[in-house]
CSV table of C-alpha atoms and ligand atoms in Angstrom, one decimal:
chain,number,residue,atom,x,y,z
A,4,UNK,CA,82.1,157.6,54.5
A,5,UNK,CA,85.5,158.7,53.2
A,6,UNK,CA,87.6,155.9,52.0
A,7,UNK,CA,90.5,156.3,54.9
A,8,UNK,CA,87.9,156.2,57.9
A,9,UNK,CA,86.1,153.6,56.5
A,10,UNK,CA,89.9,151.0,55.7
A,11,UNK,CA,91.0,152.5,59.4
A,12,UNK,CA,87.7,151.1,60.7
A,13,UNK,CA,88.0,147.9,59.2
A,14,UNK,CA,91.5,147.7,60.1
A,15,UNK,CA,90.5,148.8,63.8
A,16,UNK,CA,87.8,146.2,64.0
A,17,UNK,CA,90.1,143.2,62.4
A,18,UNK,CA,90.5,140.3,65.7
A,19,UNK,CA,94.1,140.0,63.4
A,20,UNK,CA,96.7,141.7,61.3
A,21,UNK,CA,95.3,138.8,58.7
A,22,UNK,CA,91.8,140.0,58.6
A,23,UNK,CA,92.7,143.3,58.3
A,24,UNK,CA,93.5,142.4,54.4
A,25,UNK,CA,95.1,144.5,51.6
A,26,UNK,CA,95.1,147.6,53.5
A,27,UNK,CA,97.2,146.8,56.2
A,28,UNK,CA,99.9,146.5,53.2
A,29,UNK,CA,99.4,150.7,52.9
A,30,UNK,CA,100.1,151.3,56.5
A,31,UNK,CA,103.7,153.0,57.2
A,32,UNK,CA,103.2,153.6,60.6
A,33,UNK,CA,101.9,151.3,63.6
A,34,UNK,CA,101.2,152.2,67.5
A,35,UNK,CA,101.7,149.1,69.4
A,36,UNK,CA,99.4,148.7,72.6
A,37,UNK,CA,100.7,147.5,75.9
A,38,UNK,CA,99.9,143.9,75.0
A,39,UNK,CA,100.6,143.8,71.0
A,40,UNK,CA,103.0,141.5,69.9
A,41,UNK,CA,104.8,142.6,66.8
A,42,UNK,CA,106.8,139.4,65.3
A,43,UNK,CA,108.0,138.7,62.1
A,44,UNK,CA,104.2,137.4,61.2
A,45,UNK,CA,102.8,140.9,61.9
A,46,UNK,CA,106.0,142.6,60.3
A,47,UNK,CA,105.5,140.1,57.2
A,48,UNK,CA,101.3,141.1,57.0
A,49,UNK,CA,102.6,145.1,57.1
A,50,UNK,CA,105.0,145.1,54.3
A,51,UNK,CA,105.0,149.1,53.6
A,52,UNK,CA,106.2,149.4,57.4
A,53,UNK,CA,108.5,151.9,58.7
A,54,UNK,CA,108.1,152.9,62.0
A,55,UNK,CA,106.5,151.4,65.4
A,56,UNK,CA,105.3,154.0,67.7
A,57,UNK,CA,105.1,151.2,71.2
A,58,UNK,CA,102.9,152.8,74.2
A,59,UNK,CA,105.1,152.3,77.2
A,60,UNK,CA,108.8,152.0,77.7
A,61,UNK,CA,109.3,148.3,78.1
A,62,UNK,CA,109.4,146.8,74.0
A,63,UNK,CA,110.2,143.2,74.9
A,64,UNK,CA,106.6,143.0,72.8
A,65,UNK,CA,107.9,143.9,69.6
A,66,UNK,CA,110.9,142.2,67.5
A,67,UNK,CA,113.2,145.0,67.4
A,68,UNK,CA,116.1,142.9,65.7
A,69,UNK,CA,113.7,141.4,63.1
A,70,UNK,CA,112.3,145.3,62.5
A,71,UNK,CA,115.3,147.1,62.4
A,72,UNK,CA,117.0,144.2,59.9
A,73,UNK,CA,113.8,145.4,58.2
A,74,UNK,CA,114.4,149.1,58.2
A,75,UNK,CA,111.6,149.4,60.2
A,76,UNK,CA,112.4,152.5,63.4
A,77,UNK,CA,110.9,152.1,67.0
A,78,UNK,CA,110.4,154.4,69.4
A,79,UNK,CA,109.1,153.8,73.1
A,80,UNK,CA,107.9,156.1,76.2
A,81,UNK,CA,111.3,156.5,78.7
A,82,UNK,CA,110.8,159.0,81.5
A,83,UNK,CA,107.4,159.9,81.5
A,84,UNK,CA,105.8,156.9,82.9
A,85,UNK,CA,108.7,157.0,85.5
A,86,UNK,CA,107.5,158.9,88.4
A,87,UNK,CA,104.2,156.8,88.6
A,88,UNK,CA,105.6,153.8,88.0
A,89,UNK,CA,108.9,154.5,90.8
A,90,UNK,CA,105.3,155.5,93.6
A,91,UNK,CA,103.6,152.6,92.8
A,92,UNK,CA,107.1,149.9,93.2
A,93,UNK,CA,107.2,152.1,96.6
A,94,UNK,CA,103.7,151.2,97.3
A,95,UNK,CA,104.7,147.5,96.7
A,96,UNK,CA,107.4,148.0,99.2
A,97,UNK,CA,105.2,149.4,102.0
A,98,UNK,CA,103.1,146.7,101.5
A,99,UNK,CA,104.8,143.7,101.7
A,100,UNK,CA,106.6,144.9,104.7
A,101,UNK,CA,103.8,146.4,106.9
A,102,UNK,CA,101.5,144.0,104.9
A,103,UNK,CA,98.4,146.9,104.1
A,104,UNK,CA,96.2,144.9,101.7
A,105,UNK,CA,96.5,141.4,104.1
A,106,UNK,CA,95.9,143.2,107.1
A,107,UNK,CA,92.1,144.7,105.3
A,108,UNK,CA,91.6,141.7,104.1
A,109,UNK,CA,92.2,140.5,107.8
A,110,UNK,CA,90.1,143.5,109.0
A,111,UNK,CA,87.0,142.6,106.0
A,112,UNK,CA,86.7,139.0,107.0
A,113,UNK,CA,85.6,139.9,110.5
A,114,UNK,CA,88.1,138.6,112.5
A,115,UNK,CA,89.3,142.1,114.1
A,116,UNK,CA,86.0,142.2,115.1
A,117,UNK,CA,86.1,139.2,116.5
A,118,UNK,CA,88.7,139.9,118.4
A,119,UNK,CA,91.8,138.6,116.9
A,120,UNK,CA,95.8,140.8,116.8
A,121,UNK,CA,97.0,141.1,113.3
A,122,UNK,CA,100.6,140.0,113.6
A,123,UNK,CA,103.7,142.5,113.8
A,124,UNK,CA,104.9,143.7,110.4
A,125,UNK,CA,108.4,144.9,109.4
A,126,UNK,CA,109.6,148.2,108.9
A,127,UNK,CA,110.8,150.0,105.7
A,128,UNK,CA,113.9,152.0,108.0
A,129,UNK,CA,116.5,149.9,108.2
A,130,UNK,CA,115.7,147.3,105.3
A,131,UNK,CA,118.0,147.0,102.5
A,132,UNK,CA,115.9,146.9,99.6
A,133,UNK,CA,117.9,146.1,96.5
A,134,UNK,CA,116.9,147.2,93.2
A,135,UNK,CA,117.6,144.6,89.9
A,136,UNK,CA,118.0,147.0,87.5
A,137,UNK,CA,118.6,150.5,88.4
A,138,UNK,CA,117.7,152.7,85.4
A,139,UNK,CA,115.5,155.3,85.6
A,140,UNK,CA,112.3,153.9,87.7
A,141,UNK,CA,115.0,151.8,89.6
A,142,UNK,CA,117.2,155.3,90.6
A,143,UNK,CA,113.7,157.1,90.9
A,144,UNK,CA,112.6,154.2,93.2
A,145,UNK,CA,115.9,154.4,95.1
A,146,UNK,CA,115.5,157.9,95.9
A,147,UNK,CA,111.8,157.7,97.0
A,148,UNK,CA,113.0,154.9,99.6
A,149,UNK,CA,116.0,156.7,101.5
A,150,UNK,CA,114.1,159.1,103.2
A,151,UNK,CA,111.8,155.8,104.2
A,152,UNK,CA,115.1,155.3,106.2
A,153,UNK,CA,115.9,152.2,103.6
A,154,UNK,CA,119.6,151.2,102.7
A,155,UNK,CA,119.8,150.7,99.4
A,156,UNK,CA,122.0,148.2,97.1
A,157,UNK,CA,121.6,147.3,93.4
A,158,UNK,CA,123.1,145.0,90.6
A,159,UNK,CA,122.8,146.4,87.0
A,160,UNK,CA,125.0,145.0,84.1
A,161,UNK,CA,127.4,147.5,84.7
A,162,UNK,CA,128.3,149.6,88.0
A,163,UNK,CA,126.7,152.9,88.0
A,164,UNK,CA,127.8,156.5,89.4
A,165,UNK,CA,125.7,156.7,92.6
A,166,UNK,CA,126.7,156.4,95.8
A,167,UNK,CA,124.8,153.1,97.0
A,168,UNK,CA,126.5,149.7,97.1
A,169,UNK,CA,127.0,148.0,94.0
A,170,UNK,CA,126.6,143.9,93.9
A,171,UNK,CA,128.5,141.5,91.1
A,172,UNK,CA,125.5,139.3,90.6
A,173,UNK,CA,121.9,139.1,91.3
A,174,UNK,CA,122.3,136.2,93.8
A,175,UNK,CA,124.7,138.6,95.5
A,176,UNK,CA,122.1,141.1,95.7
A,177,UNK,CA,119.4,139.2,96.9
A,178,UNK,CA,121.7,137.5,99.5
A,179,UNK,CA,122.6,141.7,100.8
A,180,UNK,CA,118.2,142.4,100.4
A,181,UNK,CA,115.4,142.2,102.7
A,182,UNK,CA,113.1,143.7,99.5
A,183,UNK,CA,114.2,142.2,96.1
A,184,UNK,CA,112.9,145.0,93.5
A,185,UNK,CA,113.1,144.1,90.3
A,186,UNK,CA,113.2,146.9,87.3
A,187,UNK,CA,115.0,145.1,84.6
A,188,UNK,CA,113.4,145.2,81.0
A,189,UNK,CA,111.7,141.9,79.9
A,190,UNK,CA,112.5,140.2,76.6
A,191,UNK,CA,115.6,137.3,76.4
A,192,UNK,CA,118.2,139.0,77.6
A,193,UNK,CA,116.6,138.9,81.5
A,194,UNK,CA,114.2,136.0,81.2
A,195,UNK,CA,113.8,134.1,84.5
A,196,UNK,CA,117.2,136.0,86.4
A,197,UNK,CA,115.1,135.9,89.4
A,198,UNK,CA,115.0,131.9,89.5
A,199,UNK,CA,114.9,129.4,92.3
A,200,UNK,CA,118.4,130.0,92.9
A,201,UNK,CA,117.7,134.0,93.7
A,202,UNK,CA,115.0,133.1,95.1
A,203,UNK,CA,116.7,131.1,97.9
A,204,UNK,CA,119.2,133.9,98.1
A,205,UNK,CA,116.5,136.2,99.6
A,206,UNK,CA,115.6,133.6,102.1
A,207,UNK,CA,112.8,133.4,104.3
A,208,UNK,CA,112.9,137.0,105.5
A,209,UNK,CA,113.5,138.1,102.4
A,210,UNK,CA,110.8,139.6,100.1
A,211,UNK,CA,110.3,139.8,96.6
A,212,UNK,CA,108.5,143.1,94.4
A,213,UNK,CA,108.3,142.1,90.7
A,214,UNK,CA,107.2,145.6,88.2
A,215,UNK,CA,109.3,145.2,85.5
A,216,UNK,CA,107.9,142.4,83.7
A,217,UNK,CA,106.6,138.5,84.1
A,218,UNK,CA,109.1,136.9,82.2
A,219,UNK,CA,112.1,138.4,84.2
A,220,UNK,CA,110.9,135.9,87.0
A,221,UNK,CA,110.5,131.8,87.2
A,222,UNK,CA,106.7,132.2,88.5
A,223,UNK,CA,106.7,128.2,89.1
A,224,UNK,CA,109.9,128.7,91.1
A,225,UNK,CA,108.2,131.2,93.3
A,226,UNK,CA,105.4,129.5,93.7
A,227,UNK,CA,107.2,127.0,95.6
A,228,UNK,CA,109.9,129.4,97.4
A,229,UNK,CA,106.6,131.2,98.7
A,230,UNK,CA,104.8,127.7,99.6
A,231,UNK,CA,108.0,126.3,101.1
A,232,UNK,CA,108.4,129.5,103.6
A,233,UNK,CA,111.5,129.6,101.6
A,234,UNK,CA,111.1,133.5,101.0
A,235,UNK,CA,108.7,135.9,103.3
A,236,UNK,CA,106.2,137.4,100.9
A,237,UNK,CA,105.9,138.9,97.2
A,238,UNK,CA,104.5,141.9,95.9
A,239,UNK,CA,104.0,141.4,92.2
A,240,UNK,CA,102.2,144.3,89.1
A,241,UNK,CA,103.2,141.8,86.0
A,242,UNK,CA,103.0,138.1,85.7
A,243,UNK,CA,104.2,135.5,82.5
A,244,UNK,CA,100.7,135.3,81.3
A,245,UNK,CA,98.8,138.4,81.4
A,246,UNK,CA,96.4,138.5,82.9
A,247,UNK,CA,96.0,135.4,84.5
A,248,UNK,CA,97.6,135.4,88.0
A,249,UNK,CA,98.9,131.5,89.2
A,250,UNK,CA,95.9,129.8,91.1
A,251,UNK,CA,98.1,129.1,93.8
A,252,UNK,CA,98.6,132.7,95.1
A,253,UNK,CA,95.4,133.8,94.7
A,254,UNK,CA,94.3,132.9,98.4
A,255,UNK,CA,98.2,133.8,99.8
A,256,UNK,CA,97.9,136.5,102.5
A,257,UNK,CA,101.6,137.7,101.9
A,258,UNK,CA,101.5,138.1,98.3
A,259,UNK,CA,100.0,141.8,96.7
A,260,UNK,CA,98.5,141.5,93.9
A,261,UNK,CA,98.1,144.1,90.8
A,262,UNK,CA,96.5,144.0,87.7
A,263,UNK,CA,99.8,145.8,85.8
A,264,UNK,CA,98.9,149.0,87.0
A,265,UNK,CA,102.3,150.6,87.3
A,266,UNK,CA,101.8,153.6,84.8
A,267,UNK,CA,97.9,153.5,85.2
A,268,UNK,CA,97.4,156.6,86.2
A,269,UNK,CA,95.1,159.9,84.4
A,270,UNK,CA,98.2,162.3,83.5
A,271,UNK,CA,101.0,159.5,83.0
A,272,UNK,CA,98.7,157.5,80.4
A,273,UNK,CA,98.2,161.2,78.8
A,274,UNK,CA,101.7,162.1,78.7
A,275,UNK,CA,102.0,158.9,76.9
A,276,UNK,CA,100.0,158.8,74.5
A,277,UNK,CA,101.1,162.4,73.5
A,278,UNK,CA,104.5,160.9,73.4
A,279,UNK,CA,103.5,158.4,71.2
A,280,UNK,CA,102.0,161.0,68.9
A,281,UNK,CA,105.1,163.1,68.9
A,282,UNK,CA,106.7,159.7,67.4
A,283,UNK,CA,104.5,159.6,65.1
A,284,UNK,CA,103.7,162.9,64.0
A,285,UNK,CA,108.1,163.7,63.7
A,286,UNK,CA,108.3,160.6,62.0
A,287,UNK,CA,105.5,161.6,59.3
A,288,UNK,CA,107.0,165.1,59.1
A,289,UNK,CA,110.8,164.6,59.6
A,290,UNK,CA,111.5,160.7,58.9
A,291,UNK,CA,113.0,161.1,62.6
A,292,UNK,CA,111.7,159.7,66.0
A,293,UNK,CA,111.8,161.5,69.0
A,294,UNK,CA,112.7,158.3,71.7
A,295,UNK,CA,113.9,155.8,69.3
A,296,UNK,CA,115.4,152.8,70.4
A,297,UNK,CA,116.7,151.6,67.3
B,222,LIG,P1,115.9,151.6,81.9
B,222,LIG,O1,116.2,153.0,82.3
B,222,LIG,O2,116.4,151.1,80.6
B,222,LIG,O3,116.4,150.7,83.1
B,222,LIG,C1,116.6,149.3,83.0
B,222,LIG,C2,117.8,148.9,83.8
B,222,LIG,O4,117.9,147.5,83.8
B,222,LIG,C3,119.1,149.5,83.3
B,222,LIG,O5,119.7,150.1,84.4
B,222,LIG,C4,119.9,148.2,82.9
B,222,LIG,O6,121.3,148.5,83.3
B,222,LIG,C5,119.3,147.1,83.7
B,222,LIG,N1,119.4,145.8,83.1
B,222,LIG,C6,119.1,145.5,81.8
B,222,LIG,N2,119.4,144.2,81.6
B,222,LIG,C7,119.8,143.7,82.8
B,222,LIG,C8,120.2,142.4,83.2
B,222,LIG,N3,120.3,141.3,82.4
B,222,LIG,N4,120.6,142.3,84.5
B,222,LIG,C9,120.6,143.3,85.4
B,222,LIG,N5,120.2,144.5,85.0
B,222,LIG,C10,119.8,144.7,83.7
B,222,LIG,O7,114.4,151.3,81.9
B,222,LIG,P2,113.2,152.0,82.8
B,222,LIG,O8,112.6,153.1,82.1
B,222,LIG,O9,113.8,152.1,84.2
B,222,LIG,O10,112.2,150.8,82.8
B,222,LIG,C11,112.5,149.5,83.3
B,222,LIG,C12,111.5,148.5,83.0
B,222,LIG,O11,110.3,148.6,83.8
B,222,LIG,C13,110.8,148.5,81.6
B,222,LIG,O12,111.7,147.9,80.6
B,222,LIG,C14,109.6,147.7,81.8
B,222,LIG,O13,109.8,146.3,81.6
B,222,LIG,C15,109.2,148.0,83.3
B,222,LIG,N6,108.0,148.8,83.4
B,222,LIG,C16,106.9,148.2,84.0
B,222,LIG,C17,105.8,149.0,84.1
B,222,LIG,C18,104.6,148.4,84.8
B,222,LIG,O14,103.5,148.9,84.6
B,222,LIG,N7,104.7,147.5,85.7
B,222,LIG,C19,105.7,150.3,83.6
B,222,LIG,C20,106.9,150.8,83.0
B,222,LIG,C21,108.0,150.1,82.9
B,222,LIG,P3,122.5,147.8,82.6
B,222,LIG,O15,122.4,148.1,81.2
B,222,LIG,O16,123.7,148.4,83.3
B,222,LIG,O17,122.4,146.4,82.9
């Protein structure tokens, strides 16, 4: 077996960047899965690195201060993933208001059958759904909801030019929202925003969808908004610790759950990966990425 297949293999194989051994210090350029975490270990066991080719948009998994001190370029995957991951938020939407997953769960345990009336559900016309964080799946989402009939507000760190109502804060948003979307990045900078506090804001009608990332929300805080009646429901794709969901809204009927699906689909995860071996291949041939975000 040539000598590259057989280090790749063994690097491939390696539980750890430590196990891979001497060869990981060749390697100049790394593709970081959805759930790699590139610190300043992994940056320390790749000396010879110089670029990071990450597989989705969202980096909060890599340390792009501590690589870019190290000269080290990162690139992501912005727009591609957008359209699938704007349809599925919307999907979230739909479902927390007109409650589709709760109401076959309702119809699978037998009790349609036995002659029970699922309860009236809300509607998406006429709900303000507010979006925390309104970049490119938060406009994309925007746009899929007003012909839903939605009114739409948002709070980003700065005001942007579109035409629906801007809020100063995220408690001021989630006071204005029936459906709290949040589409923030993850990482420090956004780390439990939507906390007990926000929470409240929403209130008991109020409901929250969560795609951007765990961290961006105090899971422990919504566990007891949502067992306190203190907000109406959640519709969550990410959680703090992937992939284990809380125990405690495991058996809620007005929670959705997904298994961070929101650019799981056949031609987005192609588009992708092509997109991460674009990165690579113009950084090999040019020195130059083609979505760096460093
Ligand atoms: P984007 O275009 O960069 O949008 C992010 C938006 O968040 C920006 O408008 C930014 O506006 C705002 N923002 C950043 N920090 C904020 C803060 N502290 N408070 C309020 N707003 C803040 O990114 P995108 O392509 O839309 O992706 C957004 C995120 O979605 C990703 O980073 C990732 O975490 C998540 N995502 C999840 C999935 C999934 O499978 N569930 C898939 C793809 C992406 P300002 O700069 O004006 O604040």
């Amino acid at each position: 077996m040539p000598f590259l297949e057989t280090e790749l293999e063994r690097a491939y194989a390696a539980p750890s960047l430590a196990d891979v051994g001497s060869p990981a210090a060749g390697f100049t350029v790394a593709v970081a899965g959805g759930g790699t975490v590139v610190g300043a270990a992994e940056l320390d066991a790749l000396p010879g690195l110089r670029a990071i080719a990450n597989f989705g948009v969202g980096y909060d998994n890599i340390d792009v201060e501590e690589a870019t001190r190290r000269g080290v370029v990162v690139s992501n995957t912005p727009d591609v993933l957008t359209d699938a991951v704007a349809d599925l938020s919307v999907l979230l939407v739909l479902d927390v208001l007109r409650q589709g997953s709760a109401a076959d769960r309702f119809v699978r345990r037998g009790e349609w059958a036995a002659g029970k009336r699922y309860p009236l559900t809300r509607e998406v016309r006429g709900s303000v759904v507010g979006i925390l964080g309104l970049g490119r799946i938060g406009e994309a989402v925007a746009e899929r909801l007003v012909p839903f009939g939605a009114e739409i507000a948002y709070h980003s760190r700065s005001a942007k030019d579109v035409a629906w109502a801007y809020h100063e804060s995220t408690v001021a948003l989630a006071e204005a929202s029936d459906v709290l979307v949040v589409l923030t990045p993850g990482g420090a900078g956004t780390e439990h925003l939507v906390d007990a506090a926000v929470l409240d804001a929403l209130g008991p009608d109020g409901f929250l969808v969560n795609v951007s990332r765990g961290s961006v929300v105090d899971e422990v805080a919504l566990v007891a908004a949502l067992e306190a009646g203190r907000i109406a429901g959640a519709g969550l794709d990410v959680f703090a610790d992937e992939p284990h969901v809380p125990a405690a809204l495991l058996d809620r009927d007005d929670v959705v759950l997904l298994p961070h699906v929101g650019s799981a689909t056949d031609q987005t995860r192609e588009a992708m990966a092509r997109l991460v071996l674009d990165n690579v291949a113009a950084f090999l041939e040019r020195g130059e990425l083609v979505t760096p975000v460093n």
